[in-house]
Amino acid sequence: LQAPGDKVELKKKVTLLRGISIIIGIIIGAGIFISPKGILKNSGSVGMSLVIWAACGVLSLFGALSYAELGTCIKKSGGHYTYILEAFGPKMAFIRLWVDLIAIRPAGMAVISLAFGRYILEPIFMPCNVPEFAVKLATSIGLTAVMYLNSMSVTWTARIQVLLTFTKLIPIAIIIIPGMIQLFRGETQNFENAFEVDGIQFSGLPLAFYSGMYAYSGWFYLNFVTEEVEHPEKTLPLAICISMTVVTFCYVLTNVAYYTVMTAQELLDSDAVAVTFAEKLYDNFSMVVPVLVSLSCLGSMNGGLFAISRMFYVASREGQLPEILSMIHVRRHTPIPAVIILYPLTILILFLGDIYSLLNFMSFMRWLFIGIAVLGLIYLRFTRPDMERPFKVPLFIPAVFSFTCFFMVFFSLYSDPFNTGIGFIISMTGIPAYYIFIAYDKKPKWILKLSDSINRSLQIIMEVVPSEY
């Protein structure tokens, strides 16, 4: 299958601009346009909500800087999985991988895909509700298109990600610019008594931070494709710092713009804040908002799949997933098996599963393992002090961030023990799975022969060969 003299590997096609577009394109999804009210509801005042938006941006930057160090000293793709593997060994890394594979990634992909399907159809069905079957059909088409694009070309995947990132910055600019004009005209009545102490709900602040950190999540995705980044020791930290500055700036100013037009109560009553904002300033602009939001979701789907597939690719190379997942197409140089592995389960969850409950079960485990990965940075500083570190952060940065992650996990256990407990049980199924599929090396010969036969058949069908690393 392999062309003579052609080295089959993942090429370094992620430039600084493409790296920035991956991070921004994944972070800025539907949330900032649809429902920023979770932070306002749990913080209790306009001023405190803006402080939390800014603070979550700074905390996310701390996490991103920690990952920049990890990515420049461990120059392998795979993100969280690779860093936990290097610091704490294969069992802990496999549990993270297991949770990602069976729940977090397919459910997360299904949720953002559903948002795409719903908002791309909304202008067609206005003012009626969009039929659920039509939503799921449009969702399936969008998901299939993104899977196909990622399978066919790394270059075009990256180019379209850059385009979608610029596209999703358009509605933010359309909100920020008139909002700032309103502010300079003196529309500041909604900021009066912004820090009124009576309104601040201190018991809800952890939940507000949880919502904020979720809105910023996505800063770690460039680390999933480290091997494809040009000059990662320079590009990775620079792309992360630029992206997080842009996103924090956009998020804070977008929320300020909302409050120049809407009262706190109007924001809390709205299910689609950007649409309500547009209806107050423009007559027909609200028709355009759903289309822009759907394109924003498409960017998150495309960038997320591009990054996640590399984690499965690396895990297969490490021997913790079937060998076929670490193979590359002979001509296109894309990891097709790792790209499409999520497709069947995502479609199944889309039509049969309770996606939002599954995400609730898994959200606390996500932050637990991100905290463990950053804790691994501190651990490696002491256990492997001679490791080359082209980019190095002060230890207080990973310490503050990992403490924040563990605090959110602890608070989840306290505030929602049922859902958190179910998520914990699902995650712990990774332990017996590790011993059955990985540690146990005395498998019957017929299983090994069947596995080898399936692997060879898939290799021929998909035209893939082992990559060179």
PDB file of N, CA, C and O in Angstrom, residues 107-146:
ATOM      1  N   ALA A 107     -20.423  12.126  23.971  1.00  0.00           N
ATOM      2  CA  ALA A 107     -21.511  12.961  24.493  1.00  0.00           C
ATOM      3  C   ALA A 107     -21.249  14.434  24.197  1.00  0.00           C
ATOM      4  O   ALA A 107     -22.156  15.171  23.776  1.00  0.00           O
ATOM      5  N   GLY A 108     -20.011  14.877  24.397  1.00  0.00           N
ATOM      6  CA  GLY A 108     -19.659  16.265  24.110  1.00  0.00           C
ATOM      7  C   GLY A 108     -19.829  16.602  22.640  1.00  0.00           C
ATOM      8  O   GLY A 108     -20.352  17.667  22.279  1.00  0.00           O
ATOM      9  N   MET A 109     -19.395  15.673  21.765  1.00  0.00           N
ATOM     10  CA  MET A 109     -19.551  15.881  20.326  1.00  0.00           C
ATOM     11  C   MET A 109     -21.033  15.912  19.943  1.00  0.00           C
ATOM     12  O   MET A 109     -21.455  16.707  19.094  1.00  0.00           O
ATOM     13  N   ALA A 110     -21.842  15.055  20.570  1.00  0.00           N
ATOM     14  CA  ALA A 110     -23.271  15.018  20.276  1.00  0.00           C
ATOM     15  C   ALA A 110     -23.949  16.319  20.692  1.00  0.00           C
ATOM     16  O   ALA A 110     -24.813  16.846  19.975  1.00  0.00           O
ATOM     17  N   VAL A 111     -23.575  16.876  21.848  1.00  0.00           N
ATOM     18  CA  VAL A 111     -24.189  18.115  22.344  1.00  0.00           C
ATOM     19  C   VAL A 111     -23.900  19.281  21.413  1.00  0.00           C
ATOM     20  O   VAL A 111     -24.805  20.023  21.004  1.00  0.00           O
ATOM     21  N   ILE A 112     -22.628  19.476  21.035  1.00  0.00           N
ATOM     22  CA  ILE A 112     -22.281  20.618  20.177  1.00  0.00           C
ATOM     23  C   ILE A 112     -22.850  20.420  18.776  1.00  0.00           C
ATOM     24  O   ILE A 112     -23.250  21.373  18.106  1.00  0.00           O
ATOM     25  N   SER A 113     -22.947  19.146  18.329  1.00  0.00           N
ATOM     26  CA  SER A 113     -23.534  18.850  17.018  1.00  0.00           C
ATOM     27  C   SER A 113     -25.032  19.140  17.027  1.00  0.00           C
ATOM     28  O   SER A 113     -25.585  19.655  16.045  1.00  0.00           O
ATOM     29  N   LEU A 114     -25.710  18.802  18.133  1.00  0.00           N
ATOM     30  CA  LEU A 114     -27.145  19.099  18.262  1.00  0.00           C
ATOM     31  C   LEU A 114     -27.399  20.602  18.221  1.00  0.00           C
ATOM     32  O   LEU A 114     -28.378  21.057  17.626  1.00  0.00           O
ATOM     33  N   ALA A 115     -26.522  21.365  18.871  1.00  0.00           N
ATOM     34  CA  ALA A 115     -26.657  22.832  18.833  1.00  0.00           C
ATOM     35  C   ALA A 115     -26.530  23.325  17.391  1.00  0.00           C
ATOM     36  O   ALA A 115     -27.303  24.183  16.947  1.00  0.00           O
ATOM     37  N   PHE A 116     -25.577  22.748  16.641  1.00  0.00           N
ATOM     38  CA  PHE A 116     -25.430  23.102  15.224  1.00  0.00           C
ATOM     39  C   PHE A 116     -26.709  22.796  14.452  1.00  0.00           C
ATOM     40  O   PHE A 116     -27.232  23.640  13.724  1.00  0.00           O
ATOM     41  N   GLY A 117     -27.228  21.574  14.624  1.00  0.00           N
ATOM     42  CA  GLY A 117     -28.428  21.158  13.909  1.00  0.00           C
ATOM     43  C   GLY A 117     -29.629  22.029  14.212  1.00  0.00           C
ATOM     44  O   GLY A 117     -30.400  22.398  13.316  1.00  0.00           O
ATOM     45  N   ARG A 118     -29.794  22.386  15.483  1.00  0.00           N
ATOM     46  CA  ARG A 118     -30.953  23.191  15.885  1.00  0.00           C
ATOM     47  C   ARG A 118     -30.867  24.610  15.317  1.00  0.00           C
ATOM     48  O   ARG A 118     -31.848  25.133  14.783  1.00  0.00           O
ATOM     49  N   TYR A 119     -29.699  25.255  15.405  1.00  0.00           N
ATOM     50  CA  TYR A 119     -29.604  26.654  15.010  1.00  0.00           C
ATOM     51  C   TYR A 119     -29.477  26.850  13.505  1.00  0.00           C
ATOM     52  O   TYR A 119     -29.850  27.901  12.987  1.00  0.00           O
ATOM     53  N   ILE A 120     -28.993  25.831  12.791  1.00  0.00           N
ATOM     54  CA  ILE A 120     -28.923  25.967  11.332  1.00  0.00           C
ATOM     55  C   ILE A 120     -30.323  25.894  10.722  1.00  0.00           C
ATOM     56  O   ILE A 120     -30.596  26.460   9.655  1.00  0.00           O
ATOM     57  N   LEU A 121     -31.249  25.218  11.426  1.00  0.00           N
ATOM     58  CA  LEU A 121     -32.623  25.076  10.924  1.00  0.00           C
ATOM     59  C   LEU A 121     -33.578  26.152  11.439  1.00  0.00           C
ATOM     60  O   LEU A 121     -34.649  26.353  10.871  1.00  0.00           O
ATOM     61  N   GLU A 122     -33.192  26.846  12.504  1.00  0.00           N
ATOM     62  CA  GLU A 122     -34.118  27.785  13.147  1.00  0.00           C
ATOM     63  C   GLU A 122     -34.649  28.869  12.210  1.00  0.00           C
ATOM     64  O   GLU A 122     -35.856  29.157  12.215  1.00  0.00           O
ATOM     65  N   PRO A 123     -33.792  29.489  11.350  1.00  0.00           N
ATOM     66  CA  PRO A 123     -34.339  30.521  10.448  1.00  0.00           C
ATOM     67  C   PRO A 123     -35.374  29.970   9.471  1.00  0.00           C
ATOM     68  O   PRO A 123     -36.267  30.691   9.037  1.00  0.00           O
ATOM     69  N   ILE A 124     -35.253  28.680   9.116  1.00  0.00           N
ATOM     70  CA  ILE A 124     -36.181  28.065   8.161  1.00  0.00           C
ATOM     71  C   ILE A 124     -37.557  27.873   8.794  1.00  0.00           C
ATOM     72  O   ILE A 124     -38.584  28.085   8.151  1.00  0.00           O
ATOM     73  N   PHE A 125     -37.571  27.471  10.071  1.00  0.00           N
ATOM     74  CA  PHE A 125     -38.833  27.126  10.733  1.00  0.00           C
ATOM     75  C   PHE A 125     -39.442  28.279  11.526  1.00  0.00           C
ATOM     76  O   PHE A 125     -40.534  28.134  12.064  1.00  0.00           O
ATOM     77  N   MET A 126     -38.711  29.414  11.677  1.00  0.00           N
ATOM     78  CA  MET A 126     -39.251  30.540  12.441  1.00  0.00           C
ATOM     79  C   MET A 126     -40.640  30.932  11.929  1.00  0.00           C
ATOM     80  O   MET A 126     -40.843  30.976  10.721  1.00  0.00           O
ATOM     81  N   PRO A 127     -41.597  31.263  12.820  1.00  0.00           N
ATOM     82  CA  PRO A 127     -41.500  31.342  14.285  1.00  0.00           C
ATOM     83  C   PRO A 127     -41.866  30.033  14.979  1.00  0.00           C
ATOM     84  O   PRO A 127     -42.004  30.006  16.198  1.00  0.00           O
ATOM     85  N   CYS A 128     -42.036  28.942  14.220  1.00  0.00           N
ATOM     86  CA  CYS A 128     -42.403  27.662  14.825  1.00  0.00           C
ATOM     87  C   CYS A 128     -41.169  26.972  15.397  1.00  0.00           C
ATOM     88  O   CYS A 128     -40.034  27.308  15.054  1.00  0.00           O
ATOM     89  N   ASN A 129     -41.405  25.990  16.270  1.00  0.00           N
ATOM     90  CA  ASN A 129     -40.313  25.181  16.803  1.00  0.00           C
ATOM     91  C   ASN A 129     -39.805  24.216  15.731  1.00  0.00           C
ATOM     92  O   ASN A 129     -40.573  23.738  14.892  1.00  0.00           O
ATOM     93  N   VAL A 130     -38.514  23.926  15.787  1.00  0.00           N
ATOM     94  CA  VAL A 130     -37.915  22.988  14.829  1.00  0.00           C
ATOM     95  C   VAL A 130     -38.254  21.563  15.256  1.00  0.00           C
ATOM     96  O   VAL A 130     -38.043  21.202  16.417  1.00  0.00           O
ATOM     97  N   PRO A 131     -38.794  20.720  14.347  1.00  0.00           N
ATOM     98  CA  PRO A 131     -39.087  19.323  14.703  1.00  0.00           C
ATOM     99  C   PRO A 131     -37.832  18.582  15.138  1.00  0.00           C
ATOM    100  O   PRO A 131     -36.762  18.760  14.541  1.00  0.00           O
ATOM    101  N   GLU A 132     -37.968  17.747  16.168  1.00  0.00           N
ATOM    102  CA  GLU A 132     -36.804  17.045  16.724  1.00  0.00           C
ATOM    103  C   GLU A 132     -36.126  16.146  15.698  1.00  0.00           C
ATOM    104  O   GLU A 132     -34.901  16.051  15.655  1.00  0.00           O
ATOM    105  N   PHE A 133     -36.930  15.464  14.873  1.00  0.00           N
ATOM    106  CA  PHE A 133     -36.317  14.577  13.875  1.00  0.00           C
ATOM    107  C   PHE A 133     -35.492  15.372  12.871  1.00  0.00           C
ATOM    108  O   PHE A 133     -34.413  14.947  12.458  1.00  0.00           O
ATOM    109  N   ALA A 134     -35.990  16.559  12.476  1.00  0.00           N
ATOM    110  CA  ALA A 134     -35.244  17.416  11.540  1.00  0.00           C
ATOM    111  C   ALA A 134     -33.926  17.866  12.162  1.00  0.00           C
ATOM    112  O   ALA A 134     -32.882  17.908  11.486  1.00  0.00           O
ATOM    113  N   VAL A 135     -33.966  18.193  13.459  1.00  0.00           N
ATOM    114  CA  VAL A 135     -32.737  18.585  14.171  1.00  0.00           C
ATOM    115  C   VAL A 135     -31.710  17.460  14.127  1.00  0.00           C
ATOM    116  O   VAL A 135     -30.533  17.675  13.812  1.00  0.00           O
ATOM    117  N   LYS A 136     -32.153  16.253  14.440  1.00  0.00           N
ATOM    118  CA  LYS A 136     -31.220  15.119  14.490  1.00  0.00           C
ATOM    119  C   LYS A 136     -30.701  14.756  13.099  1.00  0.00           C
ATOM    120  O   LYS A 136     -29.538  14.343  12.947  1.00  0.00           O
ATOM    121  N   LEU A 137     -31.536  14.938  12.080  1.00  0.00           N
ATOM    122  CA  LEU A 137     -31.091  14.675  10.715  1.00  0.00           C
ATOM    123  C   LEU A 137     -30.026  15.688  10.295  1.00  0.00           C
ATOM    124  O   LEU A 137     -28.968  15.313   9.761  1.00  0.00           O
ATOM    125  N   ALA A 138     -30.272  16.980  10.566  1.00  0.00           N
ATOM    126  CA  ALA A 138     -29.288  18.021  10.245  1.00  0.00           C
ATOM    127  C   ALA A 138     -28.008  17.821  11.048  1.00  0.00           C
ATOM    128  O   ALA A 138     -26.892  18.022  10.542  1.00  0.00           O
ATOM    129  N   THR A 139     -28.165  17.404  12.306  1.00  0.00           N
ATOM    130  CA  THR A 139     -27.016  17.122  13.169  1.00  0.00           C
ATOM    131  C   THR A 139     -26.165  16.000  12.580  1.00  0.00           C
ATOM    132  O   THR A 139     -24.930  16.099  12.522  1.00  0.00           O
ATOM    133  N   SER A 140     -26.810  14.936  12.135  1.00  0.00           N
ATOM    134  CA  SER A 140     -26.100  13.789  11.553  1.00  0.00           C
ATOM    135  C   SER A 140     -25.344  14.197  10.292  1.00  0.00           C
ATOM    136  O   SER A 140     -24.203  13.770  10.080  1.00  0.00           O
ATOM    137  N   ILE A 141     -25.986  15.048   9.462  1.00  0.00           N
ATOM    138  CA  ILE A 141     -25.332  15.511   8.229  1.00  0.00           C
ATOM    139  C   ILE A 141     -24.098  16.354   8.565  1.00  0.00           C
ATOM    140  O   ILE A 141     -23.024  16.179   7.982  1.00  0.00           O
ATOM    141  N   GLY A 142     -24.236  17.282   9.546  1.00  0.00           N
ATOM    142  CA  GLY A 142     -23.102  18.115   9.957  1.00  0.00           C
ATOM    143  C   GLY A 142     -21.967  17.298  10.526  1.00  0.00           C
ATOM    144  O   GLY A 142     -20.791  17.519  10.196  1.00  0.00           O
ATOM    145  N   LEU A 143     -22.302  16.323  11.374  1.00  0.00           N
ATOM    146  CA  LEU A 143     -21.287  15.459  11.988  1.00  0.00           C
ATOM    147  C   LEU A 143     -20.564  14.630  10.937  1.00  0.00           C
ATOM    148  O   LEU A 143     -19.335  14.498  10.960  1.00  0.00           O
ATOM    149  N   THR A 144     -21.323  14.094   9.981  1.00  0.00           N
ATOM    150  CA  THR A 144     -20.730  13.301   8.904  1.00  0.00           C
ATOM    151  C   THR A 144     -19.789  14.150   8.048  1.00  0.00           C
ATOM    152  O   THR A 144     -18.699  13.705   7.680  1.00  0.00           O
ATOM    153  N   ALA A 145     -20.205  15.389   7.764  1.00  0.00           N
ATOM    154  CA  ALA A 145     -19.376  16.286   6.950  1.00  0.00           C
ATOM    155  C   ALA A 145     -18.047  16.593   7.643  1.00  0.00           C
ATOM    156  O   ALA A 145     -16.979  16.594   7.009  1.00  0.00           O
ATOM    157  N   VAL A 146     -18.103  16.837   8.958  1.00  0.00           N
ATOM    158  CA  VAL A 146     -16.885  17.137   9.717  1.00  0.00           C
ATOM    159  C   VAL A 146     -15.970  15.907   9.762  1.00  0.00           C
ATOM    160  O   VAL A 146     -14.744  16.025   9.603  1.00  0.00           O
TER     161      VAL A 146
END
